Short mmCIF file of C-alpha atoms in Angstrom, two decimals:
data_model
loop_
_atom_site.label_atom_id
_atom_site.label_comp_id
_atom_site.label_asym_id
_atom_site.label_seq_id
_atom_site.Cartn_x
_atom_site.Cartn_y
_atom_site.Cartn_z
CA MET A 319 13.82 -47.16 -24.19
CA ARG A 320 12.34 -49.39 -21.69
CA TYR A 321 12.68 -47.15 -18.64
CA SER A 322 11.76 -44.36 -20.76
CA VAL A 323 7.95 -44.14 -19.11
CA PRO A 324 8.51 -44.69 -15.47
CA LEU A 325 11.55 -42.05 -15.72
CA CYS A 326 9.22 -39.66 -17.41
CA GLY A 327 6.24 -41.00 -14.60
CA LEU A 328 9.40 -40.79 -11.47
CA LEU A 329 10.25 -36.56 -13.59
CA ALA A 330 6.77 -35.83 -13.42
CA ALA A 331 6.19 -36.66 -9.77
CA VAL A 332 8.81 -34.44 -8.77
CA ALA A 333 7.87 -31.39 -10.54
CA VAL A 334 4.94 -31.93 -8.76
CA ALA A 335 6.21 -32.12 -5.54
CA SER A 336 4.81 -29.35 -3.21
CA ASP A 337 5.26 -28.60 0.38
CA VAL A 338 1.71 -26.89 0.40
CA HIS A 339 -1.22 -28.64 1.59
CA GLU A 340 -4.32 -29.01 -0.59
CA LEU A 341 -6.65 -29.53 1.51
CA ASN A 342 -10.89 -29.81 0.71
CA LYS A 343 -14.02 -29.33 2.82
CA ASP A 344 -13.41 -33.11 4.78
CA SER A 345 -9.25 -32.68 5.65
CA PHE A 346 -9.16 -29.32 6.54
CA LYS A 347 -10.81 -28.17 9.51
CA GLY A 348 -8.70 -31.03 11.35
CA PHE A 349 -5.82 -29.92 9.99
CA ILE A 350 -5.93 -26.85 11.22
CA ASP A 351 -7.27 -28.74 14.88
CA GLU A 352 -3.78 -30.34 14.78
CA ASN A 353 -1.42 -28.36 14.28
CA ASP A 354 -0.49 -25.15 16.14
CA LEU A 355 0.01 -22.30 13.74
CA VAL A 356 -0.81 -22.41 9.88
CA LEU A 357 -1.15 -19.77 6.20
CA ALA A 358 -3.85 -20.59 4.56
CA GLU A 359 -4.81 -19.41 1.10
CA PHE A 360 -7.75 -20.11 -0.73
CA PHE A 361 -7.72 -19.34 -4.20
CA ALA A 362 -9.31 -20.15 -8.05
CA PRO A 363 -7.10 -22.02 -10.53
CA TRP A 364 -7.85 -19.51 -12.69
CA CYS A 365 -6.89 -16.16 -10.97
CA GLY A 366 -4.07 -14.26 -12.04
CA HIS A 367 -3.23 -13.65 -8.83
CA CYS A 368 -3.27 -16.72 -7.64
CA LYS A 369 -0.81 -18.24 -10.22
CA ALA A 370 1.97 -15.05 -9.67
CA LEU A 371 1.41 -15.92 -6.04
CA ALA A 372 2.25 -19.60 -7.18
CA PRO A 373 5.73 -19.82 -6.52
CA GLU A 374 6.38 -17.72 -4.19
CA TYR A 375 3.72 -19.89 -1.88
CA GLU A 376 5.86 -22.61 -2.95
CA GLU A 377 9.26 -21.84 -1.88
CA ALA A 378 7.89 -20.12 1.39
CA ALA A 379 6.24 -23.62 2.27
CA THR A 380 9.40 -25.59 1.82
CA LYS A 381 11.59 -22.73 3.87
CA LEU A 382 8.98 -22.82 6.99
CA LYS A 383 8.09 -26.49 6.92
CA GLU A 384 11.70 -26.94 8.70
CA LYS A 385 9.90 -24.33 11.36
CA ASP A 386 6.83 -26.47 11.76
CA ILE A 387 5.01 -23.88 10.24
CA PRO A 388 2.66 -25.53 7.38
CA LEU A 389 0.98 -23.93 4.66
CA VAL A 390 -2.11 -25.11 2.73
CA LYS A 391 -4.58 -24.23 -0.09
CA VAL A 392 -8.33 -24.06 -0.85
CA ASP A 393 -9.53 -24.28 -4.46
CA CYS A 394 -12.35 -21.97 -3.68
CA THR A 395 -14.19 -23.56 -7.23
CA GLU A 396 -14.06 -26.67 -6.05
CA HIS A 397 -15.34 -25.99 -1.67
CA GLN A 398 -17.37 -22.75 -2.63
CA GLU A 399 -19.09 -23.82 1.03
CA LEU A 400 -15.71 -23.95 2.61
CA CYS A 401 -14.86 -20.90 1.73
CA GLN A 402 -17.69 -18.86 2.24
CA GLU A 403 -17.25 -19.98 5.87
CA TYR A 404 -14.46 -18.44 6.06
CA GLY A 405 -16.18 -14.80 4.60
CA VAL A 406 -14.14 -15.68 0.99
CA GLU A 407 -14.47 -12.47 -1.23
CA GLY A 408 -11.82 -12.54 -3.86
CA TYR A 409 -8.80 -14.49 -4.57
CA PRO A 410 -6.46 -15.31 -3.04
CA THR A 411 -7.23 -14.65 0.49
CA LEU A 412 -4.20 -15.08 3.01
CA LYS A 413 -5.58 -16.48 6.28
CA VAL A 414 -3.52 -17.26 9.66
CA PHE A 415 -5.04 -19.53 11.70
CA ARG A 416 -4.12 -20.88 14.91
CA GLY A 417 -7.15 -23.56 15.32
CA GLN A 418 -10.38 -22.36 14.63
CA GLU A 419 -11.68 -19.51 16.75
CA ASP A 420 -8.35 -17.27 16.31
CA ILE A 421 -8.09 -16.66 12.50
CA LYS A 422 -6.78 -12.92 10.84
CA PRO A 423 -6.16 -11.86 7.81
CA TYR A 424 -2.85 -12.20 6.22
CA THR A 425 -0.65 -8.55 5.90
CA GLY A 426 2.36 -9.31 4.26
CA GLN A 427 3.51 -9.17 1.06
CA ARG A 428 2.89 -11.57 -0.79
CA LYS A 429 6.69 -12.49 -2.13
CA SER A 430 8.47 -15.64 -0.58
CA ASP A 431 10.44 -13.45 2.22
CA ALA A 432 8.12 -11.83 2.99
CA ILE A 433 5.39 -14.77 3.43
CA ILE A 434 8.60 -16.55 5.26
CA SER A 435 9.46 -13.09 7.69
CA TYR A 436 6.17 -12.65 8.74
CA MET A 437 5.35 -16.43 9.25
CA THR A 438 8.01 -16.56 11.55
CA LYS A 439 7.01 -13.57 13.43
CA GLN A 440 4.02 -14.83 13.93
CA SER A 441 5.36 -18.25 15.58
CA LEU A 442 7.11 -16.56 18.35
CA PRO A 443 5.48 -15.31 21.22
CA ALA A 444 5.55 -10.99 20.78
CA VAL A 445 8.32 -10.91 23.17
CA SER A 446 11.60 -13.52 23.18
CA ASP A 447 13.51 -14.00 25.70
CA VAL A 448 17.08 -13.42 24.35
CA THR A 449 20.03 -14.74 26.39
CA THR A 450 23.95 -15.04 25.76
CA GLU A 451 23.29 -18.10 23.81
CA SER A 452 20.82 -16.81 21.48
CA ILE A 453 21.86 -13.60 20.74
CA GLU A 454 23.27 -14.14 18.06
CA GLU A 455 20.79 -16.40 16.44
CA PHE A 456 18.29 -14.01 17.25
CA LYS A 457 19.80 -10.97 15.98
CA THR A 458 19.53 -12.33 12.38
CA ALA A 459 16.43 -13.94 13.29
CA ASP A 460 14.84 -11.56 10.39
CA LYS A 461 15.88 -8.77 8.36
CA VAL A 462 14.52 -6.23 11.30
CA VAL A 463 14.76 -7.76 15.28
CA LEU A 464 13.94 -5.44 18.44
CA VAL A 465 15.78 -6.26 21.69
CA ALA A 466 15.25 -4.72 24.95
CA TYR A 467 17.73 -4.88 27.51
CA PHE A 468 16.55 -3.59 31.06
CA ALA A 469 16.60 -4.75 34.69
CA ALA A 470 14.53 -8.13 36.19
CA ASP A 471 12.40 -5.31 38.44
CA ASP A 472 12.04 -2.32 35.74
CA LYS A 473 8.30 -3.34 35.30
CA THR A 474 7.37 -0.13 34.32
CA SER A 475 10.24 -0.94 30.66
CA ASN A 476 9.23 -4.22 30.02
CA GLU A 477 5.24 -2.91 29.83
CA THR A 478 6.08 -0.74 28.01
CA PHE A 479 8.28 -1.99 26.03
CA THR A 480 5.76 -5.34 25.42
CA ALA A 481 2.95 -3.04 24.73
CA VAL A 482 5.44 -1.32 21.60
CA ALA A 483 5.49 -5.55 21.21
CA ASN A 484 2.56 -6.62 20.95
CA GLY A 485 1.28 -4.18 18.21
CA LEU A 486 3.98 -4.36 16.08
CA ARG A 487 5.11 -7.72 15.97
CA ASP A 488 3.58 -8.15 12.48
CA ASN A 489 6.21 -5.67 11.54
CA TYR A 490 9.02 -6.60 13.48
CA LEU A 491 10.43 -9.88 15.94
CA PHE A 492 11.15 -8.51 19.36
CA GLY A 493 13.35 -9.99 22.02
CA ALA A 494 14.26 -8.76 25.62
CA THR A 495 17.05 -9.85 28.55
CA SER A 496 17.65 -8.85 31.91
CA ASP A 497 21.35 -10.09 31.51
CA ALA A 498 23.17 -7.03 32.62
CA GLU A 499 26.23 -8.34 31.22
CA LEU A 500 25.32 -9.04 27.72
CA ALA A 501 24.02 -5.38 28.23
CA LYS A 502 27.61 -4.34 28.78
CA ALA A 503 28.72 -6.56 25.92
CA GLU A 504 26.29 -4.77 23.84
CA GLY A 505 27.19 -1.60 24.02
CA VAL A 506 23.87 -0.86 25.55
CA GLU A 507 22.27 1.17 29.67
CA GLN A 508 19.45 -0.25 31.33
CA PRO A 509 17.01 0.21 30.03
CA GLY A 510 17.71 0.15 25.98
CA LEU A 511 16.64 -0.67 22.67
CA VAL A 512 18.76 -1.71 18.77
CA VAL A 513 17.45 -2.75 15.94
CA TYR A 514 19.57 -5.09 14.96
CA LYS A 515 19.34 -5.05 10.63
CA SER A 516 20.59 -6.85 7.29
CA PHE A 517 21.35 -3.75 5.74
CA ASP A 518 23.35 0.13 6.36
CA SER A 519 25.48 -0.10 9.64
CA GLY A 520 23.53 -3.36 10.80
CA LYS A 521 22.53 -1.74 14.31
CA ASP A 522 20.87 1.74 15.82
CA ILE A 523 20.90 2.10 19.21
CA TYR A 524 18.41 4.09 20.85
CA THR A 525 18.50 6.01 24.15
CA GLU A 526 15.72 8.51 24.61
CA LYS A 527 13.23 7.65 27.87
CA PHE A 528 10.86 4.27 26.97
CA GLU A 529 8.56 5.86 26.26
CA LYS A 530 5.80 3.40 23.32
CA GLU A 531 4.94 6.66 20.97
CA ALA A 532 8.42 7.65 20.24
CA ILE A 533 9.98 3.91 20.30
CA GLU A 534 7.64 3.06 17.73
CA ASN A 535 9.10 5.87 15.70
CA PHE A 536 11.99 5.22 16.37
CA ALA A 537 12.26 1.44 14.86
CA LYS A 538 10.02 2.80 11.70
CA VAL A 539 12.61 5.72 11.32
CA ALA A 540 15.49 2.26 11.93
CA SER A 541 14.44 -0.12 10.20
CA THR A 542 14.13 1.80 6.77
CA PRO A 543 17.26 1.61 4.28
CA LEU A 544 19.54 5.00 3.80
CA VAL A 545 18.52 4.73 0.32
CA GLY A 546 15.89 1.87 -0.47
CA GLU A 547 14.22 1.13 -3.60
CA VAL A 548 10.72 2.07 -4.87
CA GLY A 549 8.23 -0.52 -6.33
CA PRO A 550 4.96 -2.29 -6.03
CA GLU A 551 5.83 -4.44 -3.36
CA THR A 552 7.77 -1.06 -0.77
CA TYR A 553 5.19 2.07 -2.97
CA SER A 554 2.68 1.43 0.05
CA GLY A 555 5.11 1.54 2.32
CA TYR A 556 6.38 4.42 1.13
CA MET A 557 3.44 6.32 1.30
CA ALA A 558 2.19 5.66 4.30
CA ALA A 559 5.58 6.48 6.22
CA GLY A 560 4.38 9.87 6.89
CA ILE A 561 7.34 11.62 5.79
CA PRO A 562 8.28 13.23 2.62
CA LEU A 563 10.21 10.65 -0.19
CA ALA A 564 12.57 11.35 -2.36
CA TYR A 565 13.75 9.83 -5.76
CA ILE A 566 16.38 8.50 -7.57
CA PHE A 567 15.28 7.58 -11.36
CA ALA A 568 17.95 5.74 -13.51
CA GLU A 569 17.32 3.36 -15.58
CA THR A 570 20.03 0.58 -15.19
CA PRO A 571 20.66 -1.62 -12.27
CA GLU A 572 24.39 -0.14 -12.32
CA GLU A 573 23.65 4.12 -12.31
CA ARG A 574 20.72 3.43 -9.18
CA GLU A 575 23.62 1.77 -7.03
CA THR A 576 25.88 4.67 -8.59
CA LEU A 577 23.48 7.60 -7.07
CA ALA A 578 22.52 5.65 -4.38
CA LYS A 579 26.24 5.61 -2.94
CA GLU A 580 26.91 8.82 -4.46
CA LEU A 581 23.54 10.69 -2.30
CA LYS A 582 23.59 8.29 1.10
CA PRO A 583 25.13 10.83 2.78
CA LEU A 584 22.56 12.81 2.30
CA ALA A 585 20.15 10.17 2.97
CA GLU A 586 21.82 9.75 6.94
CA LYS A 587 21.84 13.42 7.15
CA HIS A 588 18.20 14.00 7.33
CA LYS A 589 17.15 10.19 8.07
CA GLY A 590 13.78 10.32 9.60
CA VAL A 591 12.61 13.35 7.51
CA VAL A 592 13.53 12.32 4.41
CA ASN A 593 13.30 9.08 3.02
CA PHE A 594 15.79 8.32 -0.23
CA ALA A 595 14.91 5.38 -3.12
CA THR A 596 15.84 5.25 -6.17
CA ILE A 597 12.98 3.78 -9.23
CA ASP A 598 13.51 1.58 -11.89
CA ALA A 599 13.08 4.65 -14.46
CA THR A 600 12.92 1.90 -16.93
CA ALA A 601 10.17 0.51 -15.53
CA PHE A 602 8.05 2.89 -13.76
CA GLY A 603 9.51 6.42 -15.70
CA GLN A 604 5.72 7.27 -16.05
CA HIS A 605 5.65 8.10 -12.73
CA ALA A 606 8.11 11.11 -13.16
CA GLY A 607 5.26 12.44 -14.66
CA ASN A 608 3.01 12.66 -11.57
CA LEU A 609 6.45 13.92 -10.16
CA ASN A 610 6.01 17.20 -12.69
CA LEU A 611 9.70 16.06 -14.54
CA GLU A 612 9.83 15.81 -18.41
CA LEU A 613 8.90 11.80 -18.97
CA GLY A 614 12.21 9.84 -20.32
CA LYS A 615 15.09 12.57 -18.92
CA PHE A 616 16.37 10.38 -16.97
CA PRO A 617 18.64 9.88 -14.43
CA ALA A 618 16.85 12.45 -12.51
CA PHE A 619 15.69 13.46 -8.61
CA ALA A 620 12.71 14.83 -6.78
CA ILE A 621 10.94 14.89 -3.67
CA GLN A 622 6.99 14.29 -2.88
CA ARG A 623 5.53 15.75 0.38
CA THR A 624 3.20 12.20 0.95
CA ASP A 625 0.91 13.94 3.16
CA LYS A 626 -0.77 16.47 0.44
CA ASN A 627 0.52 15.11 -2.65
CA GLN A 628 3.02 17.83 -3.01
CA LYS A 629 6.10 17.59 -5.60
CA TYR A 630 9.53 18.86 -5.58
CA PRO A 631 11.40 18.20 -9.50
CA PHE A 632 14.71 18.84 -9.26
CA ASP A 633 16.34 20.69 -12.02
CA GLN A 634 17.07 17.87 -14.72
CA THR A 635 19.47 19.96 -16.25
CA LYS A 636 21.69 19.82 -13.84
CA GLU A 637 24.28 16.71 -12.96
CA ILE A 638 22.54 14.61 -9.21
CA THR A 639 24.86 15.23 -7.55
CA GLU A 640 25.37 15.13 -3.33
CA LYS A 641 26.23 18.93 -3.90
CA ALA A 642 23.77 20.31 -5.87
CA VAL A 643 21.19 17.44 -4.62
CA GLY A 644 22.09 18.29 -0.95
CA GLU A 645 21.82 22.29 -1.56
CA PHE A 646 17.91 21.48 -2.85
CA VAL A 647 17.00 19.06 0.05
CA ASP A 648 18.30 21.48 2.58
CA ASP A 649 16.56 24.10 0.98
CA PHE A 650 13.26 21.64 0.82
CA VAL A 651 13.61 20.39 4.63
CA ALA A 652 14.10 24.45 5.71
CA GLY A 653 10.75 25.48 3.55
CA LYS A 654 12.58 27.50 0.95
CA VAL A 655 11.56 25.43 -2.06
CA GLU A 656 7.64 25.80 -3.38
CA PRO A 657 5.92 22.79 -5.03
CA SER A 658 5.71 22.05 -8.05
CA VAL A 659 1.55 22.64 -9.29
CA LYS A 660 0.42 21.02 -12.65
CA SER A 661 -2.83 23.25 -13.49
CA GLU A 662 -5.11 22.93 -16.46
CA PRO A 663 -6.53 26.85 -16.67
CA ILE A 664 -9.59 27.28 -14.49
CA PRO A 665 -12.63 27.36 -16.94
CA GLU A 666 -14.33 30.70 -18.02
CA SER A 667 -17.56 28.71 -16.77
CA GLN A 668 -19.07 26.70 -15.38
CA GLU A 669 -22.50 24.32 -15.98
CA GLY A 670 -23.40 20.61 -14.87
CA VAL A 671 -20.23 19.06 -12.90
CA THR A 672 -18.27 22.10 -11.63
CA VAL A 673 -14.44 21.33 -13.25
CA VAL A 674 -12.35 21.65 -10.59
CA VAL A 675 -8.29 22.51 -11.32
CA ALA A 676 -5.31 22.70 -9.16
CA LYS A 677 -5.50 26.93 -9.29
CA ASN A 678 -9.28 26.63 -7.78
CA TYR A 679 -8.95 23.54 -6.07
CA ASP A 680 -9.23 25.24 -2.34
CA GLU A 681 -11.77 27.72 -3.14
CA LEU A 682 -14.25 24.57 -4.24
CA VAL A 683 -13.77 21.75 -2.27
CA LEU A 684 -12.13 23.44 0.63
CA ASN A 685 -12.36 27.10 2.46
CA ASN A 686 -15.99 26.52 2.00
CA GLU A 687 -19.25 25.76 3.88
CA LYS A 688 -20.59 22.66 0.94
CA ASP A 689 -20.86 19.28 0.64
CA VAL A 690 -18.38 18.37 -2.22
CA LEU A 691 -18.45 15.21 -3.72
CA LEU A 692 -15.65 14.82 -6.17
CA GLU A 693 -14.75 12.61 -8.76
CA PHE A 694 -10.78 11.69 -9.23
CA TYR A 695 -10.92 11.00 -12.92
CA ALA A 696 -8.56 10.50 -16.26
CA PRO A 697 -9.51 10.87 -19.15
CA TRP A 698 -8.29 7.12 -20.60
CA CYS A 699 -10.27 5.67 -17.71
CA GLY A 700 -13.19 3.17 -19.36
CA HIS A 701 -15.17 3.29 -15.89
CA CYS A 702 -14.83 7.02 -15.34
CA LYS A 703 -16.62 7.23 -19.15
CA ALA A 704 -18.86 5.40 -18.26
CA LEU A 705 -19.78 7.20 -15.31
CA ALA A 706 -19.92 10.65 -16.72
CA PRO A 707 -23.67 10.44 -18.03
CA LYS A 708 -24.73 9.07 -14.77
CA TYR A 709 -23.10 12.02 -12.91
CA GLU A 710 -24.11 14.76 -15.19
CA GLU A 711 -28.22 13.55 -13.84
CA LEU A 712 -26.52 13.69 -10.58
CA ALA A 713 -25.25 17.32 -10.95
CA GLY A 714 -28.50 18.23 -12.41
CA LEU A 715 -30.33 16.89 -9.70
CA TYR A 716 -28.83 19.97 -7.46
CA ALA A 717 -29.03 22.75 -9.75
CA SER A 718 -31.78 24.69 -8.12
CA GLU A 719 -31.22 27.52 -5.85
CA GLU A 720 -31.36 25.90 -2.62
CA LEU A 721 -29.03 22.71 -3.16
CA SER A 722 -27.00 24.12 -5.45
CA LYS A 723 -26.35 26.33 -1.80
CA LEU A 724 -25.70 23.10 -0.36
CA VAL A 725 -23.71 20.47 -3.11
CA THR A 726 -21.64 20.76 -5.86
CA ILE A 727 -21.25 17.86 -7.56
CA ALA A 728 -17.76 18.05 -8.87
CA LYS A 729 -14.97 16.12 -11.16
CA VAL A 730 -11.17 16.40 -11.18
CA ASP A 731 -8.82 15.78 -13.92
CA ALA A 732 -6.03 14.15 -11.75
CA THR A 733 -3.45 13.68 -14.30
CA ALA A 734 -3.39 16.63 -16.05
CA ASN A 735 -3.36 18.49 -11.99
CA ASP A 736 -1.91 18.09 -9.06
CA VAL A 737 -4.56 17.47 -6.35
CA PRO A 738 -3.71 16.57 -2.63
CA ASP A 739 -4.71 13.33 -1.67
CA GLU A 740 -2.80 10.28 -4.03
CA ILE A 741 -5.14 9.03 -6.26
CA GLN A 742 -4.64 4.87 -7.00
CA GLY A 743 -7.27 3.96 -8.98
CA PHE A 744 -10.64 5.68 -11.05
CA PRO A 745 -12.87 6.84 -10.50
CA THR A 746 -12.33 7.34 -7.24
CA ILE A 747 -15.00 9.56 -6.06
CA LYS A 748 -14.59 11.02 -2.39
CA LEU A 749 -17.29 13.40 -0.12
CA PHE A 750 -15.79 16.39 1.54
CA ALA A 751 -18.56 17.62 3.60
CA ALA A 752 -19.06 21.01 5.61
CA GLY A 753 -16.58 20.94 8.03
CA LYS A 754 -14.72 17.99 7.84
CA LYS A 755 -12.59 19.08 5.19
CA ASP A 756 -10.33 17.03 6.29
CA ALA A 757 -11.70 14.02 6.63
CA PRO A 758 -13.37 13.01 3.13
CA ILE A 759 -15.57 9.98 3.28
CA ASP A 760 -13.90 7.25 0.08
CA TYR A 761 -17.29 6.09 -2.28
CA SER A 762 -17.00 2.31 -2.60
CA GLY A 763 -21.68 2.00 -3.34
CA ALA A 764 -22.74 1.58 -6.96
CA ARG A 765 -22.12 4.04 -9.43
CA THR A 766 -26.23 4.19 -10.21
CA VAL A 767 -28.19 7.85 -9.32
CA GLU A 768 -29.75 6.71 -7.09
CA ASP A 769 -26.62 5.28 -3.98
CA LEU A 770 -24.33 8.53 -5.40
CA VAL A 771 -27.81 10.75 -3.55
CA LYS A 772 -28.61 8.36 -0.67
CA PHE A 773 -24.88 8.78 -0.02
CA ILE A 774 -24.34 12.55 0.05
CA LYS A 775 -27.97 12.57 2.00
CA GLU A 776 -26.66 10.19 5.10
CA ASN A 777 -23.24 11.69 5.22
CA GLY A 778 -23.08 15.34 4.49
CA SER A 779 -23.55 17.27 7.02
CA HIS A 780 -26.18 19.47 5.30
CA LYS A 781 -28.17 16.43 4.57
CA ALA A 782 -29.66 17.85 1.53
CA GLU A 783 -31.43 14.77 0.05
CA ALA A 784 -32.00 16.14 -3.85
CA ILE A 785 -34.96 13.86 -5.39
CA VAL A 786 -34.28 11.54 -8.21
CA PRO A 787 -37.18 10.62 -11.28
CA THR A 788 -38.77 7.48 -10.86
CA GLU A 789 -39.72 7.61 -14.67
CA PRO A 790 -37.91 3.80 -16.04
CA GLU A 791 -35.44 3.77 -17.46
CA ALA A 792 -33.76 2.62 -21.18
CA ALA A 793 -33.95 -1.82 -20.25
CA ASP A 794 -30.13 -2.76 -19.50
CA ASP A 795 -29.16 -5.99 -19.83
CA SER A 796 -26.81 -5.88 -16.85
CA GLU A 797 -29.78 -5.07 -14.27
CA ASP A 798 -31.50 -8.07 -15.07
CA LEU A 799 -28.36 -9.95 -13.59
CA PRO A 800 -28.40 -11.43 -10.34
CA GLU A 801 -26.91 -9.30 -7.56
CA GLN A 802 -23.46 -11.42 -6.54
CA ALA A 803 -22.78 -11.89 -10.88
CA GLN A 804 -23.34 -7.61 -11.58
CA ALA A 805 -20.94 -7.50 -8.49
CA ALA A 806 -19.03 -10.16 -9.66
CA THR A 807 -19.01 -8.18 -13.43
CA GLU A 808 -18.20 -5.35 -12.08
CA LYS A 809 -15.21 -6.57 -9.87
CA ALA A 810 -14.07 -8.11 -13.15
CA GLU A 811 -14.22 -5.25 -15.49
CA GLU A 812 -12.03 -3.05 -12.26
CA VAL A 813 -9.22 -5.41 -12.87
CA THR A 814 -9.18 -5.48 -16.26
CA GLU A 815 -9.05 -2.04 -16.53
CA SER A 816 -6.48 -2.03 -13.82
CA VAL A 817 -4.59 -4.42 -15.71
CA LYS A 818 -5.79 -2.73 -19.44
CA SER A 819 -4.37 0.74 -17.27
CA ALA A 820 -0.80 -1.20 -16.57
CA ALA A 821 -0.22 -2.63 -19.94
CA SER A 822 -0.63 0.24 -22.22
CA GLU A 823 1.55 2.28 -20.21
CA ALA A 824 3.70 2.52 -23.77
CA THR A 825 0.69 4.24 -25.53
CA GLU A 826 -0.25 6.51 -23.06
CA ALA A 827 3.10 7.74 -23.08
CA ALA A 828 1.98 8.44 -26.38
CA LYS A 829 -0.99 10.18 -25.45
CA SER A 830 1.50 11.82 -22.81
CA ALA A 831 2.44 14.19 -25.30
CA ALA A 832 -0.63 14.50 -26.54
CA GLY A 833 -2.11 16.10 -23.24
CA GLU A 834 -3.36 12.95 -22.65
CA GLU A 835 -1.23 12.21 -19.37
CA PRO A 836 -1.77 8.77 -17.95
CA HIS A 837 -1.66 7.70 -13.90
CA ASP A 838 1.26 5.59 -13.26
CA GLU A 839 0.31 3.16 -10.57
CA LEU A 840 3.52 1.43 -9.42
#
């Protein structure tokens, strides 16, 4: 028993051992100056996202220690001035330091593998020299690696590839060689390019003309798995890919694997035209409703045009087979399938805030010469309910015969109507200015009548200005808060609302059955 205390102390020491350097206002700048490349996390101990990141950050720190890439963290509750100096506005904030003068935000995912991959790329030149001795190791240095093969005197190809690398170095590793024998051994004609990857066929060879945009498109297509997986870490990437996404909903890993294998030939056939991905129907089954599929009826298949947010659900009475789904995808690609449109009935009359539904969206929002301020809302959203009376007041300010010809204040229930934009949170407010309907402006200011009126005047094509009554409003305790504290309170409420939305998926499913369908967020 006499050894129990020292042993416990030893175990405790092992438990808290960390490869993440915790720095303060006295040590931070010196550490940055002593190291060529540093990833710094600015955090708060009470922050839930910081707690979720912690084990991933620790694992990445241990792996990157071998490459002499240190990871550090700063507690902003203890060192507020230091965090303010580096522009920290939320937690966690991650920044890449190359000395005091070269500071950039970390734009990767908050997973250990992603952090390791991102920082490894940052540690290398935009284009690494590849030799016969290093080629095999370089091919497997990351999940996706691009290697160019061109002659030493081919300056044009060299410059083009370097330009691509400089623009995409955060996404991929780039290497190049002028060794003709090495190119021959890899089965590549100069100038040529190979994308080496740790999935699917293992590599794709680029044989087209060395042009920057063409190479960038090739890299994007080649680096996307034939049948990937949709989840919180990949969703935004699929949405930004610029091509339709085919979802394969299934409830078990085994079923997703079976269906992925079944439909892989279709993914190969339509590579670069349609992305295919499985999705966990147990965790994210509610998202099927957003694609106009019947909830709870899995497995299921649907295609989404991400640029227009159009949905094409596959008949759920049919079995998901390569043949049946293949015919459906062929027809979709050929433009023979009409999108499924979910819409509430068009209101018989309009009063106050104009009610937009899918069936009159084009007419009221896009195909007119008015400045249209449109709120995308959800019936269950607390912030939307709080905004409602202010939004009605706003609509009243533009109700005159003169202003109503120039400005429309409108709202759409984005859970009950298909809209062209993929809405990530509620409420989302956009201004569709006359003559600029294809480039709506997101509103991110305070949700007050005064600020919304100012936003419409400054950003609308007609520069229409409504007069806000100057009578004193009812006392509001929140207005007595200092500006920073109020902003922080609103931010905390938004985060809370988002968390509540995600956590109450089961409850919202019941609402859906009653006609109140929640907006699923991945």
